[in-house]
């Protein structure tokens, strides 16, 4: 119960999928139509919000969309300030008794700001009723677009962030590396050159597929031999690598 007399509204974390408005779930859409406010997220550096672009075609003009900007800086203290500020904005509506949704690209429990927001809200209002509607992740959509199997039979799938490069794989014990059949690297963006260099050292460039802006109009799929890791150019922010160590 909120500090006042009003019952707290319910918070929904809604995954809206990789960007194609048709890849949102029926349940997610139902929630977005029902709630009083929909919060979207963008980087503090620019106001672009893919989640907002994804849901706009589904909502009527009267729907209250509120964009929250978040810092993507490495410094946790800076990022915490944004979680704090944004959690208070969401709580303000919850304390008015309104149901609200926070939308996220892909899935809310996979590399999403929603986790931070949820924890910050629960610290302030531990009784908050929260429901999470999963979404199709970027890498599921990328595997479908590239028509490659992510894993089958007794294969292992390893999903990692590329923010620090992929030294983790380079330094992994050889039997661990051997046990990974398929690898997904998200957030390749500015570390692309470094990642490609490591892939080369691992002998995996030919096994890699770079998928950018998946399910969007400017989607591109580049196969291993086409990948250039030597230039200083990096791919769009919405890019990931699928690395299939075995043929499938
Ligand atoms: C903050 S993470 C968000 C992950 C998301 N929650 C998910 O479930 O896929 C951002 C990273 O997801 C990947 N990504 C998200 N949408 C994408 C898309 N449409 N095409 C390619 N990569 C995408 C990129 O690697 C990007 O750097």
Tab-separated table of C-alpha atoms and ligand atoms in Angstrom:
chain	number	residue	atom	x	y	z
A	1	UNK	CA	0.000	0.000	0.000
A	2	UNK	CA	1.283	3.486	-0.816
A	3	UNK	CA	2.115	5.938	1.950
A	4	UNK	CA	-1.169	7.800	1.357
A	5	UNK	CA	-4.591	6.180	1.319
A	6	UNK	CA	-4.602	5.223	-2.350
A	7	UNK	CA	-3.712	1.700	-3.412
A	8	UNK	CA	-0.548	1.615	-5.470
A	9	UNK	CA	-1.009	1.058	-9.179
A	10	UNK	CA	0.534	-1.969	-10.861
A	11	UNK	CA	3.848	-1.834	-12.719
A	12	UNK	CA	4.256	-3.872	-15.893
A	13	UNK	CA	7.609	-4.498	-17.552
A	14	UNK	CA	6.782	-5.153	-21.178
A	15	UNK	CA	9.205	-6.570	-23.729
A	16	UNK	CA	8.238	-5.226	-27.139
A	17	UNK	CA	10.592	-7.355	-29.224
A	18	UNK	CA	13.441	-6.356	-31.542
A	19	UNK	CA	11.782	-3.452	-33.366
A	20	UNK	CA	9.211	-4.756	-35.837
A	21	UNK	CA	5.868	-3.603	-34.357
A	22	UNK	CA	4.359	-6.961	-35.333
A	23	UNK	CA	6.745	-8.837	-33.056
A	24	UNK	CA	5.188	-7.646	-29.813
A	25	UNK	CA	3.166	-10.291	-27.953
A	26	UNK	CA	-0.628	-10.144	-27.760
A	27	UNK	CA	-0.343	-9.971	-23.983
A	28	UNK	CA	2.137	-7.080	-24.140
A	29	UNK	CA	-0.150	-5.174	-26.479
A	30	UNK	CA	-3.176	-5.798	-24.252
A	31	UNK	CA	-1.279	-4.363	-21.273
A	32	UNK	CA	-0.113	-1.296	-23.232
A	33	UNK	CA	-3.665	-0.529	-24.283
A	34	UNK	CA	-4.991	-0.943	-20.733
A	35	UNK	CA	-2.510	1.069	-18.640
A	36	UNK	CA	-2.774	4.805	-17.986
A	37	UNK	CA	0.864	5.617	-18.762
A	38	UNK	CA	3.559	3.990	-20.865
A	39	UNK	CA	7.168	4.799	-20.004
A	40	UNK	CA	9.795	4.425	-22.701
A	41	UNK	CA	13.557	4.685	-22.339
A	42	UNK	CA	16.242	6.481	-24.297
A	43	UNK	CA	19.888	7.281	-23.794
A	44	UNK	CA	20.678	10.600	-22.099
A	45	UNK	CA	22.870	11.358	-25.149
A	46	UNK	CA	20.013	11.247	-27.654
A	47	UNK	CA	16.280	10.974	-27.389
A	48	UNK	CA	15.922	8.079	-29.833
A	49	UNK	CA	13.833	5.304	-28.370
A	50	UNK	CA	13.400	2.138	-30.423
A	51	UNK	CA	10.861	0.807	-27.917
A	52	UNK	CA	8.743	3.894	-28.412
A	53	UNK	CA	8.960	3.628	-32.237
A	54	UNK	CA	7.906	-0.019	-31.937
A	55	UNK	CA	4.732	0.612	-29.980
A	56	UNK	CA	3.575	3.908	-31.494
A	57	UNK	CA	1.726	2.272	-34.444
A	58	UNK	CA	-0.391	0.340	-31.940
A	59	UNK	CA	-1.470	3.145	-29.635
A	60	UNK	CA	-3.993	5.882	-30.157
A	61	UNK	CA	-2.926	9.526	-29.891
A	62	UNK	CA	-4.441	9.873	-26.467
A	63	UNK	CA	-2.142	7.306	-24.864
A	64	UNK	CA	0.231	8.980	-22.433
A	65	UNK	CA	3.777	8.129	-23.472
A	66	UNK	CA	6.514	9.396	-21.176
A	67	UNK	CA	10.135	9.114	-22.215
A	68	UNK	CA	12.724	8.565	-19.497
A	69	UNK	CA	16.346	9.199	-20.279
A	70	UNK	CA	18.991	6.926	-18.798
A	71	UNK	CA	22.751	7.258	-18.698
A	72	UNK	CA	24.741	4.520	-20.420
A	73	UNK	CA	28.005	5.608	-18.773
A	74	UNK	CA	30.155	2.982	-17.085
A	75	UNK	CA	30.243	4.956	-13.836
A	76	UNK	CA	27.598	3.297	-11.635
A	77	UNK	CA	27.199	6.432	-9.492
A	78	UNK	CA	26.132	8.424	-12.569
A	79	UNK	CA	23.758	5.702	-13.732
A	80	UNK	CA	22.265	5.398	-10.235
A	81	UNK	CA	21.238	9.061	-10.337
A	82	UNK	CA	19.132	8.343	-13.420
A	83	UNK	CA	17.572	5.203	-11.894
A	84	UNK	CA	16.699	7.239	-8.824
A	85	UNK	CA	15.192	10.150	-10.747
A	86	UNK	CA	13.267	7.894	-13.135
A	87	UNK	CA	11.997	5.549	-10.438
A	88	UNK	CA	10.496	8.580	-8.673
A	89	UNK	CA	8.708	9.616	-11.874
A	90	UNK	CA	7.233	6.135	-12.254
A	91	UNK	CA	6.363	5.962	-8.548
A	92	UNK	CA	4.546	9.278	-8.759
A	93	UNK	CA	2.038	7.684	-11.153
A	94	UNK	CA	1.860	4.418	-9.179
A	95	UNK	CA	1.115	6.393	-6.010
A	96	UNK	CA	-1.760	8.095	-7.825
A	97	UNK	CA	-3.159	4.561	-8.154
A	98	UNK	CA	-2.447	4.399	-11.907
A	99	UNK	CA	-1.282	1.235	-13.655
A	100	UNK	CA	1.798	1.896	-15.762
A	101	UNK	CA	4.015	-0.011	-18.185
A	102	UNK	CA	7.721	0.359	-18.816
A	103	UNK	CA	8.583	-0.886	-22.297
A	104	UNK	CA	11.878	-2.337	-23.300
A	105	UNK	CA	13.438	-3.483	-26.584
A	106	UNK	CA	13.573	-7.266	-26.764
A	107	UNK	CA	12.987	-8.842	-23.384
A	108	UNK	CA	12.825	-6.935	-20.059
A	109	UNK	CA	14.977	-9.483	-18.222
A	110	UNK	CA	17.780	-9.536	-20.794
A	111	UNK	CA	20.224	-6.625	-20.628
A	112	UNK	CA	17.475	-4.115	-19.953
A	113	UNK	CA	17.128	-0.948	-17.902
A	114	UNK	CA	13.957	-2.459	-16.514
A	115	UNK	CA	15.900	-4.548	-13.975
A	116	UNK	CA	17.495	-1.453	-12.423
A	117	UNK	CA	14.210	0.426	-12.430
A	118	UNK	CA	12.331	-2.473	-10.845
A	119	UNK	CA	14.882	-2.867	-8.043
A	120	UNK	CA	14.955	0.878	-7.318
A	121	UNK	CA	11.159	0.999	-7.140
A	122	UNK	CA	11.003	-2.059	-4.864
A	123	UNK	CA	13.497	-0.422	-2.485
A	124	UNK	CA	11.087	2.485	-2.101
A	125	UNK	CA	7.797	0.583	-2.253
A	126	UNK	CA	8.478	-3.106	-1.501
A	127	UNK	CA	4.787	-3.949	-1.895
A	128	UNK	CA	4.608	-2.803	-5.513
A	129	UNK	CA	2.700	-5.278	-7.639
A	130	UNK	CA	4.880	-6.065	-10.663
A	131	UNK	CA	4.193	-8.219	-13.708
A	132	UNK	CA	6.693	-8.855	-16.462
A	133	UNK	CA	5.644	-9.678	-19.999
A	134	UNK	CA	8.539	-11.307	-21.843
A	135	UNK	CA	9.546	-10.226	-25.318
A	136	UNK	CA	11.335	-11.749	-28.298
A	137	UNK	CA	15.019	-11.003	-27.746
A	138	UNK	CA	17.218	-9.379	-30.373
A	139	UNK	CA	19.276	-12.518	-30.795
A	140	UNK	CA	16.239	-14.765	-31.285
A	141	UNK	CA	15.096	-12.394	-34.025
A	142	UNK	CA	18.619	-12.311	-35.504
A	143	UNK	CA	18.830	-16.111	-35.639
A	144	UNK	CA	15.485	-16.180	-37.419
A	145	UNK	CA	16.567	-13.459	-39.874
A	146	UNK	CA	19.850	-15.236	-40.632
A	147	UNK	CA	18.088	-18.614	-40.708
A	148	UNK	CA	20.589	-20.209	-38.341
A	149	UNK	CA	19.872	-22.533	-35.454
A	150	UNK	CA	20.899	-21.075	-32.085
A	151	UNK	CA	21.136	-24.455	-30.410
A	152	UNK	CA	19.829	-27.966	-30.855
A	153	UNK	CA	20.191	-31.410	-29.376
A	154	UNK	CA	22.738	-31.190	-26.526
A	155	UNK	CA	24.528	-28.074	-27.799
A	156	UNK	CA	25.345	-25.143	-25.532
A	157	UNK	CA	24.453	-21.545	-26.229
A	158	UNK	CA	26.544	-18.809	-24.650
A	159	UNK	CA	25.164	-15.254	-24.531
A	160	UNK	CA	27.585	-12.488	-23.647
A	161	UNK	CA	28.070	-8.738	-23.673
A	162	UNK	CA	30.716	-7.289	-25.962
A	163	UNK	CA	31.117	-4.098	-23.948
A	164	UNK	CA	34.510	-5.271	-22.693
A	165	UNK	CA	35.364	-7.133	-25.881
A	166	UNK	CA	35.498	-10.922	-25.850
A	167	UNK	CA	38.755	-11.447	-23.924
A	168	UNK	CA	36.700	-13.747	-21.723
A	169	UNK	CA	36.584	-16.269	-24.580
A	170	UNK	CA	40.192	-15.729	-25.520
A	171	UNK	CA	41.319	-16.431	-21.967
A	172	UNK	CA	38.876	-19.297	-21.334
A	173	UNK	CA	40.245	-22.787	-20.682
A	174	UNK	CA	40.286	-24.702	-23.973
A	175	UNK	CA	37.812	-27.370	-22.801
A	176	UNK	CA	35.310	-24.651	-21.819
A	177	UNK	CA	35.673	-22.951	-25.192
A	178	UNK	CA	35.299	-26.305	-26.932
A	179	UNK	CA	32.054	-26.922	-25.030
A	180	UNK	CA	30.455	-23.779	-26.472
A	181	UNK	CA	28.700	-24.612	-29.710
A	182	UNK	CA	27.041	-21.297	-30.364
A	183	UNK	CA	27.904	-17.843	-29.055
A	184	UNK	CA	25.878	-14.633	-29.111
A	185	UNK	CA	27.669	-11.324	-28.543
A	186	UNK	CA	25.381	-8.384	-27.818
A	187	UNK	CA	26.491	-4.740	-27.541
A	188	UNK	CA	29.302	-5.102	-30.065
A	189	UNK	CA	29.049	-1.463	-31.227
A	190	UNK	CA	32.254	0.460	-30.392
A	191	UNK	CA	34.210	-2.667	-29.456
A	192	UNK	CA	33.579	-4.181	-32.876
A	193	UNK	CA	37.207	-3.851	-34.093
A	194	UNK	CA	38.567	-5.333	-30.880
A	195	UNK	CA	36.040	-8.179	-30.998
A	196	UNK	CA	36.881	-8.976	-34.625
A	197	UNK	CA	40.578	-9.080	-33.740
A	198	UNK	CA	39.861	-11.601	-30.969
A	199	UNK	CA	37.642	-13.650	-33.291
A	200	UNK	CA	40.483	-13.762	-35.779
A	201	UNK	CA	42.863	-15.006	-33.100
A	202	UNK	CA	40.311	-17.658	-32.169
A	203	UNK	CA	39.908	-18.643	-35.818
A	204	UNK	CA	36.193	-17.828	-35.708
A	205	UNK	CA	35.732	-14.915	-38.139
A	206	UNK	CA	34.353	-17.184	-40.846
A	207	UNK	CA	31.876	-18.632	-38.375
A	208	UNK	CA	30.492	-15.209	-37.362
A	209	UNK	CA	27.388	-13.417	-38.605
A	210	UNK	CA	26.826	-9.723	-37.889
A	211	UNK	CA	23.156	-8.763	-37.736
A	212	UNK	CA	22.341	-5.049	-37.535
A	213	UNK	CA	18.990	-3.302	-37.094
A	214	UNK	CA	17.292	-6.660	-37.100
A	215	UNK	CA	13.620	-6.646	-38.198
A	216	UNK	CA	13.868	-2.930	-39.059
A	217	UNK	CA	13.774	-1.475	-42.589
A	218	UNK	CA	17.559	-1.072	-42.648
A	219	UNK	CA	18.344	-4.592	-41.417
A	220	UNK	CA	21.661	-6.002	-42.648
A	221	UNK	CA	23.133	-9.477	-42.292
A	222	UNK	CA	26.835	-9.921	-42.975
A	223	UNK	CA	28.446	-13.325	-43.094
A	224	UNK	CA	31.964	-14.102	-41.806
A	225	UNK	CA	33.954	-13.620	-45.021
A	226	UNK	CA	32.284	-10.213	-45.563
A	227	UNK	CA	33.206	-8.936	-42.112
A	228	UNK	CA	35.852	-6.274	-41.877
A	229	UNK	CA	37.448	-5.932	-38.508
A	230	UNK	CA	40.413	-3.933	-39.659
A	231	UNK	CA	38.838	-0.524	-40.288
A	232	UNK	CA	38.046	1.954	-37.536
A	233	UNK	CA	34.386	1.915	-38.472
A	234	UNK	CA	31.948	0.238	-36.176
A	235	UNK	CA	28.463	-1.074	-36.965
A	236	UNK	CA	25.177	0.534	-35.840
A	237	UNK	CA	24.324	0.456	-32.127
A	238	UNK	CA	21.661	-2.201	-32.775
A	239	UNK	CA	24.089	-4.902	-33.876
A	240	UNK	CA	25.007	-8.317	-32.570
A	241	UNK	CA	27.161	-11.248	-33.546
A	242	UNK	CA	26.031	-14.849	-33.870
A	243	UNK	CA	28.965	-17.243	-33.863
A	244	UNK	CA	28.238	-20.818	-34.875
A	245	UNK	CA	31.210	-22.922	-34.011
A	246	UNK	CA	29.639	-25.968	-35.621
A	247	UNK	CA	27.969	-26.129	-39.003
A	248	UNK	CA	24.166	-26.075	-38.798
B	1	LIG	C1	20.721	-2.951	-23.937
B	1	LIG	S1	20.817	-4.367	-24.957
B	1	LIG	C2	19.114	-4.773	-25.108
B	1	LIG	C3	18.858	-6.264	-25.267
B	1	LIG	C4	17.376	-6.561	-25.353
B	1	LIG	N1	16.723	-6.361	-24.070
B	1	LIG	C5	17.084	-7.966	-25.853
B	1	LIG	O1	16.314	-8.703	-25.196
B	1	LIG	O2	17.567	-8.331	-26.914
B	1	LIG	C6	21.152	-3.572	-26.483
B	1	LIG	C7	21.808	-4.526	-27.459
B	1	LIG	O3	20.836	-5.434	-27.943
B	1	LIG	C8	21.117	-5.748	-29.292
B	1	LIG	N2	19.948	-5.379	-30.102
B	1	LIG	C9	18.756	-4.913	-29.660
B	1	LIG	N3	17.892	-4.761	-30.673
B	1	LIG	C10	18.538	-5.145	-31.794
B	1	LIG	C11	18.164	-5.230	-33.170
B	1	LIG	N4	16.939	-4.885	-33.589
B	1	LIG	N5	19.087	-5.683	-34.060
B	1	LIG	C12	20.321	-6.055	-33.641
B	1	LIG	N6	20.733	-5.990	-32.357
B	1	LIG	C13	19.848	-5.548	-31.441
B	1	LIG	C14	22.380	-4.992	-29.684
B	1	LIG	O4	23.480	-5.847	-29.476
B	1	LIG	C15	22.376	-3.851	-28.693
B	1	LIG	O5	23.676	-3.344	-28.494
